[in-house]
Amino acid sequence: MNPQLERAVELKQALVDFVYDAEGEIAVALESYAAQQGNKERYGIKQQNLILDTFITAGKVGEKTPIELFLAQATDLTDGDRNLLNKWQDSFTGLFEIKQILPDCLELMNWLTAKHYRVFLSPNIPTNEKSRWQGGEILLTRIAPLDELPKAEPQSGYRNWMLFSDFITKGRLSQPKLAVAIGEFKRNYPDSLYGDAPDLLEQAWESVVIYHQEFVDFFGSDRLTLPGYKLNQQLGELQAKMSERRLAGIDSSKSVQELIRETGADEEEIEEAAVAVGAEAEAVDKMLKSKEKLSLVTSKIELPPEIKQAEQVTVFSHPRWGQMYLSTYTKLTTLLASEASEENQTCQLLVRKYLEDPQINYYIWQQLQQQYAPQLEKVLQTTLNLPDYNLERDLPETLKKYEKRLEPTLPEIASVPQHLHDLFTEAVAQVQKSKTKKKKKKSKGFQ
C-alpha cells in the first residue's frame, strides 16, 4: 500500500477513536449532530459512519472542529501528519459516479459539479464489496485530500484523494432515477451542496437574489395572495420575461452586480434582509458586489397540482429563502385573528400541520410571529399541551425539534450548473415519454 495512504488510514483511525472516546463537550456535540442528521434516507451503519466522518471534519465543538481539538492534544504527530490532518478540513460529501476502476483507486465524478477525482481506497474496505463495483455506479460517500498538486502546475488543488468514509451504493441509475437521487442529496445534505465548488455555490445564491428582485419587480410586492391558476399563469409570464432578458444565470456575459443595477434594486435593502435571517454580512456584500460572470442555468419552476388548483395561494419571496407558496396561509391567519382561536380545533390542526410540514420553513413562522404573536402563543400552548409555552423564548427550539432549520438552505429556485439542467430536462422528457407509452397500451384493449 502507498505509504502516504497507509499513514492517512492510521491517522483517520486515531481521529475516530479520539472522538468516540471523548467525553464532555465533544460527546454532546456529536450526539446533537447525529440527532440532527439522523433523519436521512436508509439510516443504518453505513449512514452512521458517514455522519461520524462528516462530524470529525466539518462539525463544531464550540468554535472549533474536532480535528483542531485533536491536533491541540496530540503530541506525537509529525509536521507532515499535521499538514495532512489540516487538509482533511477540505473533505466533502458527494454523489459520485464510478468512471474507472483501477487496481488501487477509483476515478470518480461528483455529479453535483462534474469534477473528477482519483480516489485511493482504504484496505479496510471488504474485498467482496469492492469486487461488486461496476463502472457507472453511483456512490454516496465522503472523500478527503491526500496531497497537493505541485506549485508549478497551472491548476490548484489536490492531486490524490482518499475514500474518507463508508459508502452507500445507489447502483447504476437511469437519468430519471439519477435526477431523483440528486434531489434527495440536495434535501438531505444541504451543507454539502457544491462542497467542492464554492464558486458555484456563491453563484447559485446570487441567482436567488436576482430571481427575488425580478419577482418583486414583476408583482410589485414580496408577498401576495391570488388564485392558484392565476399564479401559475403569471409565474409563466415572469419566467418568459426573464428568459427574454437573459437573466438569473442564463446570461453568462453579466455579473450579479450588473444585473441588480439594471433592475434598479436597492443593494442595502437586499443585504439587510439577508443578514436579518443569519447570512454573514461579509459574504452577502461580496455576493452583491461580485463582478464575476454567472455560469449557471435557471430551471423552470413547476408548481405542484395542489397549488395550481387552490382557490387562494399566498406567495412569499425573499432574497435568501426564495419563494414559498401556501394554500392555507389566509385560512390560518383568519383563524388566528378570530376570537378564542386557541379553542378552535381547525386552527390547532393547521398549526400542527405547519409544524410538521417540511415546506413550512422558519421564515413563514417568523411572519406569523410578527403579526399574530399573542394568538399564536395561545394556540401553541393548547396544541403542544404546554401551558407555560413562551413564543419568543421557545419557538426556535420547537422548530428545531420539527427539523426546521433556523437559517436558509439553497432554495429550489436557485440556478443549477448546465450539466444538471441538461440531466433534469432529459429525465423529465423520459418520464413523459414513458407515461405516453403506458397510456397508448391502456387505450388499445379489444377492438
CSV table of C-alpha atoms in Angstrom, one decimal:
chain,number,residue,atom,x,y,z
A,1,MET,CA,0.0,0.0,0.0
A,2,ASN,CA,1.1,3.6,-0.7
A,3,PRO,CA,3.0,4.7,2.5
A,4,GLN,CA,1.1,8.0,2.4
A,5,LEU,CA,-2.2,6.3,2.2
A,6,GLU,CA,-1.2,3.9,5.0
A,7,ARG,CA,-0.3,6.7,7.3
A,8,ALA,CA,-3.5,8.5,6.4
A,9,VAL,CA,-5.6,5.4,7.3
A,10,GLU,CA,-3.7,5.3,10.7
A,11,LEU,CA,-4.4,9.0,11.4
A,12,LYS,CA,-8.0,8.6,10.4
A,13,GLN,CA,-8.5,5.8,12.9
A,14,ALA,CA,-6.7,7.8,15.6
A,15,LEU,CA,-9.1,10.7,14.9
A,16,VAL,CA,-12.2,8.5,15.0
A,17,ASP,CA,-11.0,6.9,18.3
A,18,PHE,CA,-10.4,10.4,19.8
A,19,VAL,CA,-13.9,11.5,19.0
A,20,TYR,CA,-15.6,8.2,20.1
A,21,ASP,CA,-13.6,8.1,23.4
A,22,ALA,CA,-14.2,11.7,24.2
A,23,GLU,CA,-16.5,12.9,26.9
A,24,GLY,CA,-17.9,16.3,27.8
A,25,GLU,CA,-18.3,18.9,25.0
A,26,ILE,CA,-17.2,16.6,22.2
A,27,ALA,CA,-19.6,13.9,23.2
A,28,VAL,CA,-22.5,16.3,23.5
A,29,ALA,CA,-21.7,17.9,20.1
A,30,LEU,CA,-21.5,14.5,18.4
A,31,GLU,CA,-24.8,13.4,19.9
A,32,SER,CA,-26.5,16.6,18.9
A,33,TYR,CA,-25.0,16.5,15.3
A,34,ALA,CA,-26.1,12.8,14.9
A,35,ALA,CA,-29.6,13.6,16.1
A,36,GLN,CA,-29.9,16.4,13.6
A,37,GLN,CA,-28.6,14.2,10.7
A,38,GLY,CA,-30.4,11.0,11.8
A,39,ASN,CA,-33.5,11.5,9.6
A,40,LYS,CA,-31.6,10.7,6.4
A,41,GLU,CA,-32.7,8.0,4.0
A,42,ARG,CA,-31.9,4.4,4.7
A,43,TYR,CA,-30.5,5.1,8.2
A,44,GLY,CA,-28.1,2.3,9.0
A,45,ILE,CA,-24.5,1.5,10.0
A,46,LYS,CA,-23.1,3.0,6.7
A,47,GLN,CA,-25.1,6.2,7.3
A,48,GLN,CA,-23.9,6.3,10.9
A,49,ASN,CA,-20.3,6.1,9.7
A,50,LEU,CA,-20.9,8.8,7.2
A,51,ILE,CA,-22.4,11.1,9.8
A,52,LEU,CA,-19.4,10.5,12.2
A,53,ASP,CA,-16.8,11.1,9.5
A,54,THR,CA,-18.6,14.3,8.5
A,55,PHE,CA,-18.7,15.5,12.1
A,56,ILE,CA,-15.0,14.9,12.7
A,57,THR,CA,-14.1,17.1,9.7
A,58,ALA,CA,-16.9,19.6,9.5
A,59,GLY,CA,-18.7,19.5,12.8
A,60,LYS,CA,-18.3,22.1,15.6
A,61,VAL,CA,-17.4,21.8,19.3
A,62,GLY,CA,-18.0,25.3,20.4
A,63,GLU,CA,-16.0,27.4,17.9
A,64,LYS,CA,-13.5,24.6,16.9
A,65,THR,CA,-13.7,21.5,14.8
A,66,PRO,CA,-12.9,18.0,16.2
A,67,ILE,CA,-9.7,18.0,14.0
A,68,GLU,CA,-8.5,21.2,15.6
A,69,LEU,CA,-9.1,19.7,19.1
A,70,PHE,CA,-7.3,16.5,18.1
A,71,LEU,CA,-4.3,18.5,16.9
A,72,ALA,CA,-4.2,20.5,20.1
A,73,GLN,CA,-3.9,17.5,22.3
A,74,ALA,CA,-1.7,15.2,20.1
A,75,THR,CA,2.0,15.3,21.0
A,76,ASP,CA,3.4,12.6,18.7
A,77,LEU,CA,2.5,14.0,15.3
A,78,THR,CA,5.0,15.0,12.6
A,79,ASP,CA,4.7,18.2,10.6
A,80,GLY,CA,3.5,16.0,7.7
A,81,ASP,CA,0.8,14.5,9.9
A,82,ARG,CA,-0.4,17.9,11.0
A,83,ASN,CA,-0.5,19.1,7.4
A,84,LEU,CA,-2.5,16.1,6.3
A,85,LEU,CA,-5.0,16.5,9.1
A,86,ASN,CA,-5.5,20.2,8.3
A,87,LYS,CA,-6.1,19.3,4.6
A,88,TRP,CA,-9.0,17.0,5.7
A,89,GLN,CA,-11.0,20.1,6.5
A,90,ASP,CA,-11.3,20.3,2.7
A,91,SER,CA,-13.1,16.9,2.6
A,92,PHE,CA,-16.6,16.8,1.3
A,93,THR,CA,-19.6,14.5,0.8
A,94,GLY,CA,-20.8,14.0,-2.8
A,95,LEU,CA,-22.8,11.8,-5.1
A,96,PHE,CA,-20.1,10.2,-7.3
A,97,GLU,CA,-20.2,8.1,-10.4
A,98,ILE,CA,-17.5,5.5,-10.9
A,99,LYS,CA,-15.8,6.4,-14.1
A,100,GLN,CA,-13.0,3.9,-13.9
A,101,ILE,CA,-11.9,1.1,-11.6
A,102,LEU,CA,-8.1,0.8,-11.2
A,103,PRO,CA,-6.1,-1.7,-9.0
A,104,ASP,CA,-5.6,0.7,-6.1
A,105,CYS,CA,-8.0,3.6,-6.7
A,106,LEU,CA,-11.2,4.8,-8.4
A,107,GLU,CA,-11.7,7.6,-10.9
A,108,LEU,CA,-14.9,9.3,-9.6
A,109,MET,CA,-17.0,12.2,-10.9
A,110,ASN,CA,-19.0,14.3,-8.4
A,111,TRP,CA,-22.4,14.6,-10.2
A,112,LEU,CA,-23.2,17.9,-8.4
A,113,THR,CA,-20.2,19.7,-10.0
A,114,ALA,CA,-19.0,17.3,-12.8
A,115,LYS,CA,-15.5,17.4,-11.2
A,116,HIS,CA,-13.3,14.3,-11.5
A,117,TYR,CA,-11.1,12.8,-8.7
A,118,ARG,CA,-8.6,10.0,-8.3
A,119,VAL,CA,-9.5,8.4,-5.1
A,120,PHE,CA,-7.4,5.8,-3.3
A,121,LEU,CA,-9.1,3.0,-1.3
A,122,SER,CA,-8.6,2.0,2.3
A,123,PRO,CA,-7.6,-1.6,2.9
A,124,ASN,CA,-10.4,-1.8,5.4
A,125,ILE,CA,-13.0,-1.9,2.6
A,126,PRO,CA,-14.1,-5.6,2.3
A,127,THR,CA,-12.9,-7.3,-0.9
A,128,ASN,CA,-16.3,-8.7,-1.6
A,129,GLU,CA,-17.8,-5.2,-1.6
A,130,LYS,CA,-15.1,-3.8,-3.9
A,131,SER,CA,-15.5,-6.7,-6.3
A,132,ARG,CA,-19.2,-5.8,-6.9
A,133,TRP,CA,-18.4,-2.3,-8.1
A,134,GLN,CA,-19.1,-1.5,-11.7
A,135,GLY,CA,-18.4,1.4,-13.9
A,136,GLY,CA,-21.3,3.8,-14.0
A,137,GLU,CA,-22.5,3.0,-10.4
A,138,ILE,CA,-23.4,5.9,-8.1
A,139,LEU,CA,-21.8,6.1,-4.7
A,140,LEU,CA,-22.8,8.4,-1.8
A,141,THR,CA,-19.6,9.0,0.2
A,142,ARG,CA,-17.1,11.4,1.5
A,143,ILE,CA,-13.6,11.9,0.1
A,144,ALA,CA,-10.6,13.8,1.6
A,145,PRO,CA,-7.3,15.1,0.1
A,146,LEU,CA,-4.1,13.1,0.3
A,147,ASP,CA,-1.6,15.5,-1.4
A,148,GLU,CA,-1.5,18.8,-3.2
A,149,LEU,CA,-0.6,19.5,-6.8
A,150,PRO,CA,3.0,20.8,-7.4
A,151,LYS,CA,3.1,24.6,-7.2
A,152,ALA,CA,4.5,24.7,-10.8
A,153,GLU,CA,1.3,23.2,-12.2
A,154,PRO,CA,-1.2,25.6,-13.7
A,155,GLN,CA,-4.3,24.4,-11.7
A,156,SER,CA,-4.5,24.5,-7.9
A,157,GLY,CA,-5.9,21.9,-5.6
A,158,TYR,CA,-5.1,18.2,-4.7
A,159,ARG,CA,-3.7,15.5,-7.0
A,160,ASN,CA,-4.9,12.5,-5.0
A,161,TRP,CA,-7.8,11.8,-2.7
A,162,MET,CA,-8.8,9.0,-0.3
A,163,LEU,CA,-12.2,7.4,0.4
A,164,PHE,CA,-12.7,9.0,3.8
A,165,SER,CA,-15.9,7.3,4.9
A,166,ASP,CA,-18.2,4.4,4.4
A,167,PHE,CA,-20.1,4.5,1.1
A,168,ILE,CA,-23.7,3.9,0.2
A,169,THR,CA,-24.1,2.2,-3.2
A,170,LYS,CA,-27.0,3.6,-5.3
A,171,GLY,CA,-26.4,1.3,-8.3
A,172,ARG,CA,-26.4,2.2,-12.0
A,173,LEU,CA,-29.2,4.7,-12.3
A,174,SER,CA,-31.3,5.8,-15.3
A,175,GLN,CA,-31.5,9.5,-15.8
A,176,PRO,CA,-34.9,9.9,-14.1
A,177,LYS,CA,-33.6,7.9,-11.0
A,178,LEU,CA,-30.3,9.9,-11.0
A,179,ALA,CA,-32.3,13.1,-11.0
A,180,VAL,CA,-34.3,11.9,-8.0
A,181,ALA,CA,-31.1,10.9,-6.2
A,182,ILE,CA,-29.6,14.3,-6.8
A,183,GLY,CA,-32.8,15.9,-5.4
A,184,GLU,CA,-32.6,13.7,-2.3
A,185,PHE,CA,-29.0,14.7,-1.9
A,186,LYS,CA,-29.9,18.4,-2.0
A,187,ARG,CA,-32.6,17.8,0.7
A,188,ASN,CA,-30.6,15.5,2.9
A,189,TYR,CA,-27.1,17.2,2.6
A,190,PRO,CA,-27.8,20.9,2.0
A,191,ASP,CA,-24.5,21.8,3.7
A,192,SER,CA,-22.6,19.6,1.2
A,193,LEU,CA,-24.1,21.1,-1.9
A,194,TYR,CA,-21.3,22.1,-4.3
A,195,GLY,CA,-18.9,21.2,-1.5
A,196,ASP,CA,-16.0,21.1,-3.9
A,197,ALA,CA,-17.0,24.2,-5.8
A,198,PRO,CA,-17.6,27.3,-3.6
A,199,ASP,CA,-17.7,29.5,-6.7
A,200,LEU,CA,-20.7,27.6,-8.0
A,201,LEU,CA,-22.4,27.8,-4.6
A,202,GLU,CA,-21.9,31.5,-4.5
A,203,GLN,CA,-23.3,32.0,-8.0
A,204,ALA,CA,-26.3,29.8,-7.1
A,205,TRP,CA,-27.0,32.1,-4.1
A,206,GLU,CA,-26.6,35.1,-6.5
A,207,SER,CA,-29.3,33.7,-8.7
A,208,VAL,CA,-31.7,33.6,-5.8
A,209,VAL,CA,-31.2,37.3,-5.2
A,210,ILE,CA,-31.8,38.1,-8.8
A,211,TYR,CA,-34.9,35.9,-9.1
A,212,HIS,CA,-36.3,37.6,-5.9
A,213,GLN,CA,-35.7,41.0,-7.4
A,214,GLU,CA,-37.3,40.0,-10.7
A,215,PHE,CA,-40.3,38.6,-8.7
A,216,VAL,CA,-40.7,41.9,-6.8
A,217,ASP,CA,-40.4,44.0,-9.9
A,218,PHE,CA,-43.0,41.9,-11.7
A,219,PHE,CA,-45.6,41.5,-9.0
A,220,GLY,CA,-44.9,44.8,-7.2
A,221,SER,CA,-44.5,43.1,-3.8
A,222,ASP,CA,-42.6,40.4,-2.0
A,223,ARG,CA,-45.9,38.9,-0.7
A,224,LEU,CA,-49.3,38.5,-2.5
A,225,THR,CA,-52.4,36.3,-2.5
A,226,LEU,CA,-54.2,35.1,-5.6
A,227,PRO,CA,-55.9,32.1,-7.2
A,228,GLY,CA,-53.6,29.2,-8.0
A,229,TYR,CA,-54.4,29.1,-11.7
A,230,LYS,CA,-53.6,32.8,-12.0
A,231,LEU,CA,-50.4,32.5,-10.0
A,232,ASN,CA,-49.3,29.7,-12.3
A,233,GLN,CA,-50.1,31.8,-15.4
A,234,GLN,CA,-48.3,34.9,-14.1
A,235,LEU,CA,-45.2,32.9,-13.0
A,236,GLY,CA,-45.1,31.6,-16.5
A,237,GLU,CA,-45.1,35.1,-17.8
A,238,LEU,CA,-42.4,36.1,-15.3
A,239,GLN,CA,-40.1,33.3,-16.4
A,240,ALA,CA,-40.7,34.0,-20.0
A,241,LYS,CA,-39.8,37.6,-19.4
A,242,MET,CA,-36.7,36.5,-17.5
A,243,SER,CA,-35.7,34.3,-20.4
A,244,GLU,CA,-36.2,37.0,-22.9
A,245,ARG,CA,-34.0,39.4,-20.8
A,246,ARG,CA,-31.5,36.5,-20.3
A,247,LEU,CA,-31.5,36.9,-16.5
A,248,ALA,CA,-31.0,34.8,-13.4
A,249,GLY,CA,-27.8,33.0,-14.5
A,250,ILE,CA,-28.7,32.4,-18.2
A,251,ASP,CA,-26.8,35.5,-19.3
A,252,SER,CA,-23.2,34.5,-18.7
A,253,SER,CA,-22.0,37.8,-20.1
A,254,LYS,CA,-23.2,39.7,-17.0
A,255,SER,CA,-22.3,39.7,-13.3
A,256,VAL,CA,-24.8,39.8,-10.4
A,257,GLN,CA,-23.7,43.4,-9.7
A,258,GLU,CA,-24.6,44.4,-13.3
A,259,LEU,CA,-28.0,42.6,-13.2
A,260,ILE,CA,-29.0,44.1,-9.9
A,261,ARG,CA,-28.0,47.6,-11.2
A,262,GLU,CA,-30.2,47.1,-14.3
A,263,THR,CA,-33.3,46.2,-12.2
A,264,GLY,CA,-32.9,49.3,-10.0
A,265,ALA,CA,-32.8,47.2,-6.8
A,266,ASP,CA,-31.6,48.6,-3.6
A,267,GLU,CA,-28.4,46.7,-2.6
A,268,GLU,CA,-28.6,47.8,1.1
A,269,GLU,CA,-32.2,46.5,1.4
A,270,ILE,CA,-31.2,43.1,0.0
A,271,GLU,CA,-28.2,42.9,2.3
A,272,GLU,CA,-30.2,43.9,5.4
A,273,ALA,CA,-32.9,41.3,4.6
A,274,ALA,CA,-30.2,38.6,4.1
A,275,VAL,CA,-28.3,39.5,7.3
A,276,ALA,CA,-31.5,39.5,9.3
A,277,VAL,CA,-32.0,35.8,8.7
A,278,GLY,CA,-28.5,34.8,9.6
A,279,ALA,CA,-26.4,35.4,6.5
A,280,GLU,CA,-22.9,36.7,7.1
A,281,ALA,CA,-22.7,40.4,6.1
A,282,GLU,CA,-19.3,39.9,4.5
A,283,ALA,CA,-20.5,37.1,2.3
A,284,VAL,CA,-23.6,38.9,1.2
A,285,ASP,CA,-21.6,42.1,0.5
A,286,LYS,CA,-19.2,40.0,-1.6
A,287,MET,CA,-22.0,38.4,-3.5
A,288,LEU,CA,-23.8,41.7,-4.3
A,289,LYS,CA,-20.6,43.3,-5.4
A,290,SER,CA,-19.4,40.3,-7.4
A,291,LYS,CA,-18.1,41.2,-10.9
A,292,GLU,CA,-17.7,37.5,-11.9
A,293,LYS,CA,-19.8,36.3,-14.7
A,294,LEU,CA,-22.7,33.8,-14.0
A,295,SER,CA,-22.3,30.3,-15.3
A,296,LEU,CA,-25.5,28.7,-14.2
A,297,VAL,CA,-28.8,28.0,-15.9
A,298,THR,CA,-32.3,28.7,-14.5
A,299,SER,CA,-34.6,25.7,-14.4
A,300,LYS,CA,-38.3,26.1,-15.0
A,301,ILE,CA,-40.3,26.5,-11.7
A,302,GLU,CA,-43.2,24.0,-11.9
A,303,LEU,CA,-45.9,24.4,-9.2
A,304,PRO,CA,-47.4,21.3,-7.7
A,305,PRO,CA,-51.0,20.4,-8.8
A,306,GLU,CA,-52.5,21.3,-5.3
A,307,ILE,CA,-51.1,24.8,-5.6
A,308,LYS,CA,-52.2,25.3,-9.2
A,309,GLN,CA,-55.8,24.2,-8.3
A,310,ALA,CA,-56.0,26.1,-4.9
A,311,GLU,CA,-58.6,28.8,-4.6
A,312,GLN,CA,-56.2,31.1,-2.9
A,313,VAL,CA,-52.4,30.9,-2.7
A,314,THR,CA,-50.2,33.2,-0.6
A,315,VAL,CA,-46.7,33.7,-2.1
A,316,PHE,CA,-43.7,34.9,-0.1
A,317,SER,CA,-40.4,36.0,-1.8
A,318,HIS,CA,-37.1,36.5,-0.1
A,319,PRO,CA,-33.5,37.0,-1.3
A,320,ARG,CA,-32.3,34.1,0.8
A,321,TRP,CA,-35.3,31.9,1.5
A,322,GLY,CA,-36.5,32.1,-2.1
A,323,GLN,CA,-40.2,31.7,-2.9
A,324,MET,CA,-42.8,29.9,-0.7
A,325,TYR,CA,-46.3,29.0,-1.9
A,326,LEU,CA,-49.0,28.3,0.7
A,327,SER,CA,-52.6,27.5,0.0
A,328,THR,CA,-53.7,27.6,3.7
A,329,TYR,CA,-52.0,30.8,4.9
A,330,THR,CA,-55.0,33.0,4.5
A,331,LYS,CA,-57.2,30.5,6.3
A,332,LEU,CA,-54.7,30.2,9.2
A,333,THR,CA,-54.3,33.9,9.6
A,334,THR,CA,-58.1,34.4,9.6
A,335,LEU,CA,-58.5,31.8,12.3
A,336,LEU,CA,-55.7,33.3,14.4
A,337,ALA,CA,-57.3,36.8,14.1
A,338,SER,CA,-60.6,35.4,15.4
A,339,GLU,CA,-61.7,35.3,19.0
A,340,ALA,CA,-60.6,32.3,21.1
A,341,SER,CA,-58.5,30.9,18.3
A,342,GLU,CA,-56.7,28.6,20.8
A,343,GLU,CA,-60.0,26.7,21.3
A,344,ASN,CA,-60.7,26.3,17.5
A,345,GLN,CA,-59.8,22.7,16.5
A,346,THR,CA,-59.3,23.7,12.9
A,347,CYS,CA,-56.8,26.3,13.9
A,348,GLN,CA,-55.0,23.8,16.1
A,349,LEU,CA,-54.8,21.3,13.3
A,350,LEU,CA,-53.4,23.9,10.9
A,351,VAL,CA,-50.8,25.0,13.4
A,352,ARG,CA,-49.7,21.4,13.9
A,353,LYS,CA,-49.6,20.9,10.1
A,354,TYR,CA,-47.3,24.0,9.9
A,355,LEU,CA,-45.0,22.4,12.4
A,356,GLU,CA,-44.9,19.0,10.7
A,357,ASP,CA,-44.8,20.1,7.0
A,358,PRO,CA,-41.2,20.4,5.9
A,359,GLN,CA,-42.3,23.0,3.3
A,360,ILE,CA,-43.3,25.5,6.1
A,361,ASN,CA,-39.9,27.0,7.0
A,362,TYR,CA,-38.6,29.3,9.7
A,363,TYR,CA,-39.3,32.4,7.6
A,364,ILE,CA,-43.0,31.6,7.4
A,365,TRP,CA,-43.1,31.2,11.2
A,366,GLN,CA,-41.3,34.5,11.6
A,367,GLN,CA,-44.1,36.2,9.6
A,368,LEU,CA,-46.8,34.6,11.8
A,369,GLN,CA,-44.9,35.5,14.9
A,370,GLN,CA,-44.6,39.2,13.8
A,371,GLN,CA,-48.3,39.6,13.1
A,372,TYR,CA,-50.1,37.2,15.4
A,373,ALA,CA,-47.7,36.6,18.4
A,374,PRO,CA,-50.3,36.6,21.2
A,375,GLN,CA,-52.8,34.4,19.4
A,376,LEU,CA,-50.1,32.0,18.1
A,377,GLU,CA,-48.6,31.6,21.5
A,378,LYS,CA,-52.0,30.6,23.0
A,379,VAL,CA,-52.7,28.1,20.1
A,380,LEU,CA,-49.3,26.5,20.6
A,381,GLN,CA,-49.9,26.2,24.4
A,382,THR,CA,-53.0,24.3,23.6
A,383,THR,CA,-51.7,22.3,20.6
A,384,LEU,CA,-48.5,21.2,22.3
A,385,ASN,CA,-50.2,20.9,25.8
A,386,LEU,CA,-47.6,23.3,27.3
A,387,PRO,CA,-49.4,25.9,29.4
A,388,ASP,CA,-46.2,27.8,30.1
A,389,TYR,CA,-45.1,28.0,26.5
A,390,ASN,CA,-43.5,31.3,25.6
A,391,LEU,CA,-43.4,32.1,21.9
A,392,GLU,CA,-40.3,34.3,21.9
A,393,ARG,CA,-38.3,32.0,24.2
A,394,ASP,CA,-39.4,28.6,23.0
A,395,LEU,CA,-40.3,28.9,19.3
A,396,PRO,CA,-36.7,28.4,17.9
A,397,GLU,CA,-36.2,25.1,19.9
A,398,THR,CA,-39.7,23.9,18.9
A,399,LEU,CA,-38.9,24.4,15.2
A,400,LYS,CA,-35.6,22.6,15.6
A,401,LYS,CA,-37.5,19.6,17.1
A,402,TYR,CA,-39.6,19.5,14.0
A,403,GLU,CA,-36.4,19.6,11.9
A,404,LYS,CA,-36.8,23.2,10.7
A,405,ARG,CA,-33.5,24.9,10.1
A,406,LEU,CA,-33.2,28.5,11.5
A,407,GLU,CA,-31.1,29.5,8.5
A,408,PRO,CA,-32.0,29.1,4.8
A,409,THR,CA,-30.6,26.4,2.6
A,410,LEU,CA,-30.3,26.9,-1.1
A,411,PRO,CA,-33.9,27.3,-2.4
A,412,GLU,CA,-35.3,25.3,-5.3
A,413,ILE,CA,-35.4,28.4,-7.5
A,414,ALA,CA,-31.6,28.6,-7.4
A,415,SER,CA,-30.0,28.2,-10.8
A,416,VAL,CA,-28.0,25.0,-11.5
A,417,PRO,CA,-24.9,24.0,-13.5
A,418,GLN,CA,-25.5,23.3,-17.2
A,419,HIS,CA,-24.9,19.6,-16.8
A,420,LEU,CA,-27.6,19.3,-14.1
A,421,HIS,CA,-30.0,21.4,-16.1
A,422,ASP,CA,-29.5,19.0,-19.1
A,423,LEU,CA,-29.9,15.9,-16.8
A,424,PHE,CA,-33.2,17.2,-15.3
A,425,THR,CA,-34.6,18.2,-18.7
A,426,GLU,CA,-33.8,14.8,-20.2
A,427,ALA,CA,-35.2,13.0,-17.1
A,428,VAL,CA,-38.5,14.8,-17.4
A,429,ALA,CA,-38.6,14.0,-21.1
A,430,GLN,CA,-38.1,10.3,-20.4
A,431,VAL,CA,-40.7,10.2,-17.7
A,432,GLN,CA,-43.3,11.9,-20.0
A,433,LYS,CA,-42.4,9.5,-22.9
A,434,SER,CA,-42.9,6.6,-20.5
A,435,LYS,CA,-46.3,7.9,-19.4
A,436,THR,CA,-47.4,8.4,-23.0
A,437,LYS,CA,-46.4,4.7,-23.9
A,438,LYS,CA,-48.4,3.4,-20.9
A,439,LYS,CA,-51.5,5.5,-22.0
A,440,LYS,CA,-51.3,4.1,-25.5
A,441,LYS,CA,-51.1,0.5,-24.2
A,442,LYS,CA,-54.1,1.0,-22.0
A,443,SER,CA,-56.2,2.6,-24.8
A,444,LYS,CA,-55.8,-0.4,-27.2
A,445,GLY,CA,-57.8,-3.1,-25.4
A,446,PHE,CA,-60.3,-5.1,-27.5
A,447,GLN,CA,-61.5,-3.7,-30.8
